Coordinates of C-alpha atoms and ligand atoms in Angstrom, one line a residue:
M1 CA 100.1 186.8 48.0
S2 CA 101.0 184.7 45.0
S3 CA 100.3 186.5 41.8
Y4 CA 99.3 183.3 39.9
V5 CA 95.7 182.8 39.3
T6 CA 94.3 179.6 37.8
R7 CA 91.3 179.2 35.5
K8 CA 88.0 178.9 37.5
T9 CA 86.5 175.5 37.6
P10 CA 83.3 174.0 39.1
G11 CA 85.1 171.9 41.9
D12 CA 86.7 173.1 45.1
T13 CA 90.4 173.0 44.4
A14 CA 91.5 175.3 47.3
W15 CA 92.5 172.4 49.6
F16 CA 94.0 170.5 46.8
V17 CA 96.5 173.1 45.6
H18 CA 97.6 173.6 49.2
D19 CA 98.1 169.9 49.9
R20 CA 100.3 169.2 46.9
F21 CA 101.1 165.5 47.4
G22 CA 98.8 162.4 47.1
M23 CA 99.0 158.7 46.7
F24 CA 97.5 156.9 43.7
I25 CA 96.7 153.2 44.3
H26 CA 96.2 150.9 41.4
Y27 CA 94.7 147.7 42.8
G28 CA 92.7 145.0 41.0
M29 CA 93.1 141.4 39.9
Y30 CA 96.0 142.5 37.6
A31 CA 98.1 142.4 40.8
M32 CA 98.0 138.6 40.4
C33 CA 99.4 138.8 36.9
A34 CA 102.1 141.1 38.4
R35 CA 103.1 142.1 34.9
H36 CA 101.0 145.1 34.1
E37 CA 97.4 146.4 34.7
W38 CA 96.7 146.1 31.0
T39 CA 97.6 142.3 30.9
K40 CA 94.1 141.3 29.7
G41 CA 94.2 143.7 26.8
R42 CA 97.9 143.3 25.9
E43 CA 97.8 139.6 25.9
H44 CA 94.4 139.4 24.2
M45 CA 93.1 137.2 27.0
T46 CA 89.5 135.8 26.9
D47 CA 87.0 136.2 29.7
E48 CA 87.6 132.5 30.5
D49 CA 91.4 133.0 30.7
Y50 CA 91.3 136.1 32.7
D51 CA 88.0 137.0 34.4
Q52 CA 86.8 133.6 35.4
R53 CA 90.2 132.3 36.4
Y54 CA 91.6 135.1 38.6
I55 CA 88.3 135.8 40.4
K56 CA 88.5 132.3 41.9
Y57 CA 91.9 133.0 43.6
F58 CA 91.9 136.7 44.4
N59 CA 92.5 136.8 48.1
P60 CA 94.6 139.7 49.5
D61 CA 94.7 138.1 52.9
M62 CA 97.3 140.6 54.2
F63 CA 95.4 143.6 53.2
D64 CA 95.1 146.2 55.9
A65 CA 93.7 149.6 54.9
K66 CA 94.9 151.2 58.1
D67 CA 98.5 150.2 57.3
W68 CA 98.1 151.7 53.8
A69 CA 96.7 154.9 55.2
R70 CA 99.5 155.1 57.8
Q71 CA 102.2 154.6 55.2
A72 CA 100.7 157.3 53.0
K73 CA 100.4 159.8 55.9
K74 CA 103.9 159.1 57.1
A75 CA 105.2 159.8 53.6
G76 CA 103.6 163.2 53.8
M77 CA 100.7 162.5 51.4
K78 CA 97.5 164.3 52.1
Y79 CA 95.1 162.5 49.9
A80 CA 94.8 159.2 48.1
I81 CA 93.0 157.9 45.0
L82 CA 92.1 154.3 44.6
T83 CA 91.1 152.4 41.5
T84 CA 87.5 151.2 42.1
K85 CA 87.5 149.5 38.7
H86 CA 90.3 149.5 36.1
H87 CA 90.1 148.6 32.4
E88 CA 89.7 144.9 33.2
G89 CA 86.3 145.8 34.5
F90 CA 86.7 144.1 37.9
C91 CA 85.0 146.0 40.7
M92 CA 86.7 146.5 44.0
F93 CA 83.4 147.5 45.6
D94 CA 80.1 145.7 46.2
S95 CA 78.3 147.0 43.2
A96 CA 74.6 146.0 42.7
Y97 CA 75.0 146.0 39.0
T98 CA 77.5 143.2 38.4
D99 CA 78.8 139.9 39.8
Y100 CA 82.3 140.6 38.6
K101 CA 83.3 142.1 41.9
I102 CA 85.5 141.7 44.9
T103 CA 82.7 140.4 47.2
N104 CA 82.5 137.3 44.9
T105 CA 86.2 136.4 45.5
P106 CA 87.6 134.3 48.4
F107 CA 88.5 137.7 50.0
G108 CA 84.8 138.6 50.0
R109 CA 85.0 142.2 51.4
D110 CA 84.3 145.6 50.0
L111 CA 87.8 147.0 49.7
V112 CA 86.7 150.4 48.6
R113 CA 84.8 150.9 51.9
E114 CA 87.7 149.8 54.0
F115 CA 90.0 152.2 52.1
V116 CA 87.7 155.1 52.4
D117 CA 87.1 154.5 56.2
A118 CA 90.8 154.0 57.0
F119 CA 92.2 157.0 55.0
R120 CA 89.5 159.3 56.4
A121 CA 90.4 158.2 59.9
E122 CA 94.0 159.2 59.3
G123 CA 92.8 162.6 58.2
L124 CA 93.5 162.1 54.5
K125 CA 91.2 163.2 51.7
V126 CA 89.8 160.4 49.5
G127 CA 89.4 160.0 45.8
L128 CA 88.0 157.3 43.6
Y129 CA 89.3 156.3 40.2
Y130 CA 86.8 154.8 37.8
S131 CA 87.8 153.3 34.5
L132 CA 85.5 154.3 31.7
I133 CA 87.0 151.5 29.7
D134 CA 85.6 148.1 30.6
W135 CA 86.9 144.8 29.1
H136 CA 84.5 142.7 31.0
H137 CA 81.1 144.2 30.2
P138 CA 79.4 142.2 27.4
D139 CA 78.1 145.4 25.8
F140 CA 81.3 147.3 25.7
T141 CA 82.2 147.4 22.0
I142 CA 85.5 146.0 20.8
D143 CA 87.9 148.8 19.9
K144 CA 91.6 149.4 19.5
F145 CA 92.4 148.6 23.1
H146 CA 90.0 145.8 23.7
P147 CA 91.4 142.3 24.3
Y148 CA 89.2 140.8 21.5
N149 CA 90.4 143.1 18.8
T150 CA 92.5 140.4 17.2
A151 CA 89.7 137.9 17.2
E152 CA 88.6 137.0 13.7
N153 CA 84.9 137.5 14.5
A154 CA 85.5 140.8 16.4
E155 CA 83.4 142.9 14.0
E156 CA 80.7 140.3 14.0
L157 CA 80.7 140.3 17.8
N158 CA 80.3 144.1 17.9
K159 CA 76.9 143.7 16.1
T160 CA 75.4 142.1 19.2
R161 CA 77.0 144.6 21.6
D162 CA 74.8 147.5 22.6
I163 CA 77.0 150.3 24.0
T164 CA 74.1 152.2 25.4
K165 CA 73.6 149.4 27.9
Y166 CA 77.1 149.9 29.0
S167 CA 76.6 153.7 29.3
E168 CA 73.7 152.9 31.6
Y169 CA 75.9 150.6 33.7
L170 CA 78.6 153.2 34.0
Y171 CA 76.1 155.9 35.1
N172 CA 74.6 153.5 37.7
Q173 CA 78.0 152.5 39.1
V174 CA 79.3 156.1 39.4
E175 CA 76.0 156.9 41.2
E176 CA 76.7 154.0 43.6
L177 CA 80.2 155.2 44.3
M178 CA 79.0 158.8 44.9
T179 CA 76.2 157.7 47.2
N180 CA 77.4 154.8 49.3
Y181 CA 80.8 155.9 50.5
G182 CA 80.3 159.3 52.2
K183 CA 82.1 162.4 51.1
I184 CA 84.4 161.8 48.2
D185 CA 86.9 164.5 47.4
I186 CA 88.1 163.5 44.0
L187 CA 86.6 161.5 41.1
W188 CA 89.2 160.4 38.6
F189 CA 87.8 159.1 35.3
D190 CA 90.1 157.2 32.9
F191 CA 90.0 157.7 29.8
S192 CA 88.7 158.8 26.3
Y193 CA 90.3 158.1 22.9
D194 CA 89.9 158.5 19.1
G195 CA 89.1 155.6 16.8
E196 CA 91.5 154.1 14.3
G197 CA 90.6 152.3 11.1
K198 CA 87.7 150.0 11.7
W199 CA 87.5 150.8 15.4
Q200 CA 85.5 153.6 16.8
G201 CA 86.9 155.7 19.6
K202 CA 85.0 156.5 22.8
G203 CA 84.3 159.8 24.3
K204 CA 81.6 161.9 25.9
E205 CA 78.8 160.6 23.8
V206 CA 79.4 157.0 24.8
W207 CA 80.1 157.8 28.5
Q208 CA 77.2 160.4 28.6
T209 CA 79.7 162.5 30.4
E210 CA 77.4 165.5 30.8
K211 CA 74.6 163.5 32.4
V212 CA 77.0 161.5 34.6
I213 CA 78.8 164.6 35.9
K214 CA 75.6 166.5 36.5
R215 CA 74.6 163.7 38.8
V216 CA 78.0 163.5 40.5
R217 CA 77.9 167.2 41.2
E218 CA 74.4 166.9 42.8
L219 CA 75.6 164.1 45.0
Q220 CA 79.0 165.5 45.8
P221 CA 79.1 169.2 45.7
G222 CA 82.6 170.6 45.5
I223 CA 84.2 167.3 44.3
I224 CA 87.2 167.6 42.0
I225 CA 86.9 165.8 38.7
D226 CA 89.6 165.2 36.1
N227 CA 89.4 165.9 32.4
R228 CA 89.6 162.4 31.0
A229 CA 85.9 161.9 30.4
D230 CA 86.2 164.1 27.4
L231 CA 84.7 167.1 29.1
E232 CA 86.8 169.8 30.7
Q233 CA 86.3 169.9 34.5
D234 CA 88.8 170.8 37.3
L235 CA 92.0 168.9 36.8
W236 CA 94.7 168.5 34.1
T237 CA 96.6 165.3 34.5
P238 CA 100.0 164.9 32.7
E239 CA 101.1 161.3 33.1
Q240 CA 104.6 159.7 33.0
F241 CA 106.4 162.9 32.2
Q242 CA 107.2 166.1 34.1
P243 CA 106.0 169.3 32.6
T244 CA 108.7 172.0 32.1
F245 CA 106.3 174.9 32.5
W246 CA 103.0 175.5 34.3
P247 CA 100.4 174.0 32.0
T248 CA 98.0 176.5 30.5
H249 CA 94.5 176.3 29.0
R250 CA 94.6 175.6 25.2
E251 CA 92.1 178.2 24.2
T252 CA 92.5 180.9 26.8
G253 CA 96.1 180.6 27.9
E254 CA 95.1 180.7 31.6
L255 CA 97.1 178.7 34.1
V256 CA 95.3 175.5 35.1
V257 CA 95.1 173.3 38.2
W258 CA 97.3 170.3 37.4
E259 CA 98.5 167.1 38.9
A260 CA 101.3 165.0 37.5
C261 CA 100.7 161.3 38.1
Q262 CA 103.8 159.1 38.3
T263 CA 104.8 155.5 39.0
F264 CA 107.6 154.1 41.0
S265 CA 108.7 151.8 38.2
G266 CA 106.6 152.1 35.1
S267 CA 103.5 150.0 35.5
W268 CA 100.6 151.2 37.7
G269 CA 99.6 147.8 38.9
Y270 CA 102.0 145.7 40.9
S271 CA 104.9 144.6 38.6
R272 CA 107.1 142.0 40.1
D273 CA 109.9 142.0 37.5
E274 CA 110.4 145.7 36.6
T275 CA 113.9 146.9 37.2
S276 CA 113.2 150.6 36.4
W277 CA 112.4 151.7 40.0
K278 CA 113.2 155.4 40.4
S279 CA 115.8 156.4 42.9
H280 CA 114.6 158.1 46.1
D281 CA 116.5 161.2 45.1
M282 CA 114.8 161.3 41.7
L283 CA 111.4 160.9 43.3
I284 CA 111.9 163.7 45.8
R285 CA 113.2 165.9 43.0
M286 CA 110.0 165.1 41.0
L287 CA 107.8 166.3 43.9
V288 CA 109.8 169.5 44.2
S289 CA 109.9 170.2 40.5
T290 CA 106.1 169.7 40.3
V291 CA 105.4 172.2 43.1
S292 CA 108.0 174.6 41.6
L293 CA 105.6 174.8 38.6
G294 CA 102.4 175.2 40.7
G295 CA 101.4 171.5 40.4
N296 CA 100.5 168.5 42.6
L297 CA 102.2 165.1 42.5
L298 CA 100.1 161.9 42.6
L299 CA 102.5 159.1 43.2
N300 CA 101.3 155.6 42.5
V301 CA 101.6 152.4 44.5
G302 CA 100.6 149.0 43.1
P303 CA 100.0 146.7 46.1
T304 CA 100.8 143.0 45.8
A305 CA 98.0 140.5 45.3
R306 CA 98.4 139.6 49.0
G307 CA 97.4 143.1 49.8
Y308 CA 100.5 144.8 51.1
F309 CA 102.9 147.3 49.6
D310 CA 106.0 145.8 48.0
Y311 CA 109.2 146.5 49.9
R312 CA 110.5 148.8 47.1
A313 CA 107.3 150.9 47.4
T314 CA 107.6 151.0 51.2
E315 CA 111.2 152.0 51.1
A316 CA 110.5 154.8 48.7
L317 CA 107.6 156.0 50.9
E318 CA 109.9 155.9 53.9
A319 CA 112.4 158.1 52.1
F320 CA 109.6 160.6 51.4
G321 CA 108.6 160.4 55.1
E322 CA 112.2 161.2 56.2
W323 CA 112.5 164.1 53.8
M324 CA 109.0 165.5 54.4
K325 CA 109.4 165.3 58.1
Y326 CA 112.0 168.1 57.9
N327 CA 111.2 169.8 54.6
S328 CA 107.5 169.7 54.0
R329 CA 107.3 173.5 54.7
S330 CA 108.6 174.0 51.2
I331 CA 105.8 171.9 49.7
Y332 CA 102.5 172.4 51.6
G333 CA 100.9 175.8 50.8
C334 CA 103.7 176.5 48.3
T335 CA 103.7 177.2 44.6
M336 CA 105.8 178.6 41.8
A337 CA 108.0 181.4 42.9
E338 CA 107.1 184.9 41.6
P339 CA 108.6 185.8 38.2
E340 CA 111.1 188.2 39.8
F341 CA 112.8 185.2 41.5
K342 CA 114.9 183.2 39.0
A343 CA 116.5 180.1 40.5
P344 CA 120.2 179.7 39.7
S345 CA 121.2 176.5 37.8
G346 CA 121.1 173.3 39.9
C347 CA 118.3 174.8 42.1
K348 CA 114.5 174.8 42.2
Y349 CA 112.5 177.5 43.9
T350 CA 109.1 177.2 45.6
Q351 CA 107.4 180.1 47.4
S352 CA 104.7 180.2 50.1
E353 CA 101.3 181.3 48.9
D354 CA 101.5 184.4 51.1
G355 CA 104.7 185.3 49.3
K356 CA 106.7 185.6 52.5
R357 CA 109.0 182.6 52.3
L358 CA 111.2 181.5 49.4
Y359 CA 112.7 178.0 49.3
V360 CA 115.9 177.1 47.5
H361 CA 116.1 173.3 46.8
L362 CA 119.7 172.3 46.1
F363 CA 119.4 169.6 43.4
E364 CA 123.1 170.1 42.8
Y365 CA 125.1 170.7 46.0
P366 CA 127.3 173.7 45.4
F367 CA 130.9 174.1 46.7
R368 CA 131.0 176.8 49.4
F369 CA 129.1 179.6 47.6
L370 CA 125.6 179.9 46.2
E371 CA 124.9 182.9 44.1
L372 CA 121.2 184.0 44.0
P373 CA 120.6 186.6 41.4
G374 CA 118.2 189.5 42.1
L375 CA 117.8 188.9 45.8
A376 CA 120.0 191.7 47.1
G377 CA 118.1 193.8 49.6
K378 CA 115.2 191.4 49.7
I379 CA 116.3 188.9 52.4
D380 CA 115.4 189.3 56.0
Y381 CA 116.8 185.9 57.3
A382 CA 118.0 182.6 55.8
Q383 CA 118.5 179.2 57.2
F384 CA 118.6 175.5 56.3
L385 CA 115.1 174.2 56.6
H386 CA 115.9 170.8 58.1
D387 CA 117.7 172.1 61.2
A388 CA 117.0 175.8 61.2
S389 CA 120.7 176.6 61.2
E390 CA 121.6 180.1 60.0
I391 CA 123.0 180.6 56.5
L392 CA 125.3 183.6 56.3
Y393 CA 125.3 185.6 53.2
S394 CA 126.7 188.8 51.7
E395 CA 124.8 191.1 49.4
E396 CA 127.0 194.2 49.1
D397 CA 130.3 194.0 47.4
A398 CA 129.8 190.3 47.0
V399 CA 133.0 189.2 45.2
Y400 CA 135.0 186.0 45.0
L401 CA 138.6 186.2 45.9
T402 CA 140.3 186.2 42.6
D403 CA 143.0 188.1 40.9
Q404 CA 142.3 186.5 37.6
Y405 CA 139.0 188.2 36.7
D406 CA 136.1 190.2 38.0
T407 CA 132.7 188.7 38.5
D408 CA 129.7 191.1 38.4
L409 CA 127.5 190.1 41.2
S410 CA 125.5 193.3 41.5
G411 CA 122.0 192.6 42.7
S412 CA 123.0 189.1 43.8
V413 CA 123.2 187.5 47.2
V414 CA 126.1 185.1 47.8
M415 CA 125.4 182.5 50.4
N416 CA 128.0 180.6 52.4
I417 CA 127.3 177.0 52.1
P418 CA 129.0 174.4 54.3
V419 CA 131.2 172.0 52.4
L420 CA 129.6 169.1 54.1
K421 CA 126.2 168.3 52.5
P422 CA 123.5 168.0 55.1
N423 CA 122.2 164.5 55.7
T424 CA 119.1 164.9 53.5
L425 CA 118.6 163.9 49.9
V426 CA 117.7 167.4 48.7
P427 CA 118.8 170.2 51.2
V428 CA 116.5 173.2 51.3
I429 CA 117.3 176.8 52.3
E430 CA 114.5 178.7 53.7
I431 CA 114.6 182.5 53.0
F432 CA 112.3 184.9 54.9
L433 CA 111.8 187.8 52.6
K434 CA 111.5 191.4 53.7
Ligands
GLC501 C1 96.7 155.3 31.7 C2 96.6 153.8 31.8 C3 96.3 153.3 33.1 C4 96.5 154.1 34.3 C5 96.4 155.6 34.1 C6 96.9 156.4 35.2 O1 95.6 155.9 31.2 O2 95.6 153.3 30.9 O3 96.7 152.0 33.2 O4 95.6 153.8 35.2 O5 97.0 155.9 32.9 O6 97.0 157.8 34.8

């Protein structure tokens, strides 16, 4: 058994740390702007310019939740988290508490419901993202992120805004989401912040986090909740960077359950013009690196305003599908390798939860020999994972043929690696330990 124990939390994370790989979906009216999900805020747009204009034309006529679910499943993802409302405040579900919602667009359907049904039907777990920030609600006070913070009368406007009304609204909507859509596996709040200068920040007092979460846990026992509502729950969520060690709890130093969330190209919403799309090779290495440090990867797709996944997203998902088809055994049910196993340079290890299998991911493909320190006497059998072809190795008197110098390889195993790199982006060697 793995010796790593994570901090106890209220939610059920057992399935989560087994499954390791999920899809984030950022979808809202910002798909029409196609230049960032923060467009309303960044460009300081008014409600007339943004809310009232886009709602008239939002019509993802090619949306097919089943197709999204099939693509996620084929890529090897085991769960998906959809934005039910992002910072713009637009609701992708048929909320009873607002008119600013998808059922009031030409599209006219409750997209959250179709998402939940289709993903569940494919056997994936479902999560809902809910933005605590809301740039549409008339009582949400203007702060450092709000689109109106450059308006001359911003402070004046704040005098008539009653944030407690917004808190009420938030509570009611979260209750709706936790009541009307069956079992929800993850609730992903986003996010809390400090104030600066004249602007007050927003955190657990404004969101009434304790009250909201108490209700959520009554309605959805076992649900996993992230930490972004300013109250520690189940999930630590590093974003847009890859941790270099297994994150630990600030006060106690315990290991925590964590999930890196990453984009294909930078923005979370559909971004037409970005040229920073990550290579397939880099994306797969990100998944492996995450699991090699005991974490999950939540990889984001921003569907187009017509409702389908952009070709660049689809191609990347297909690359994952191809790799996972042969190599998922090194991901599902795997975690950080035991401290006694130190991966050589150019490689990343993962190890199965039961401790019996060790996986060597060849980020750098070595020439003929791969030296694995400390493994002498511990290997029962070794093979490439993608085709189960045997890998020969020596562990006694492992020396290179040289008359120039001696290399001390005691305790190491030297594997014979074919010169021809297997036809897979990141080859994996599966070691059955004694
Ligand atoms: C950030 C951004 C947001 C995105 C989120 C995902 O907090 O505000 O656009 O939804 O990260 O982690």
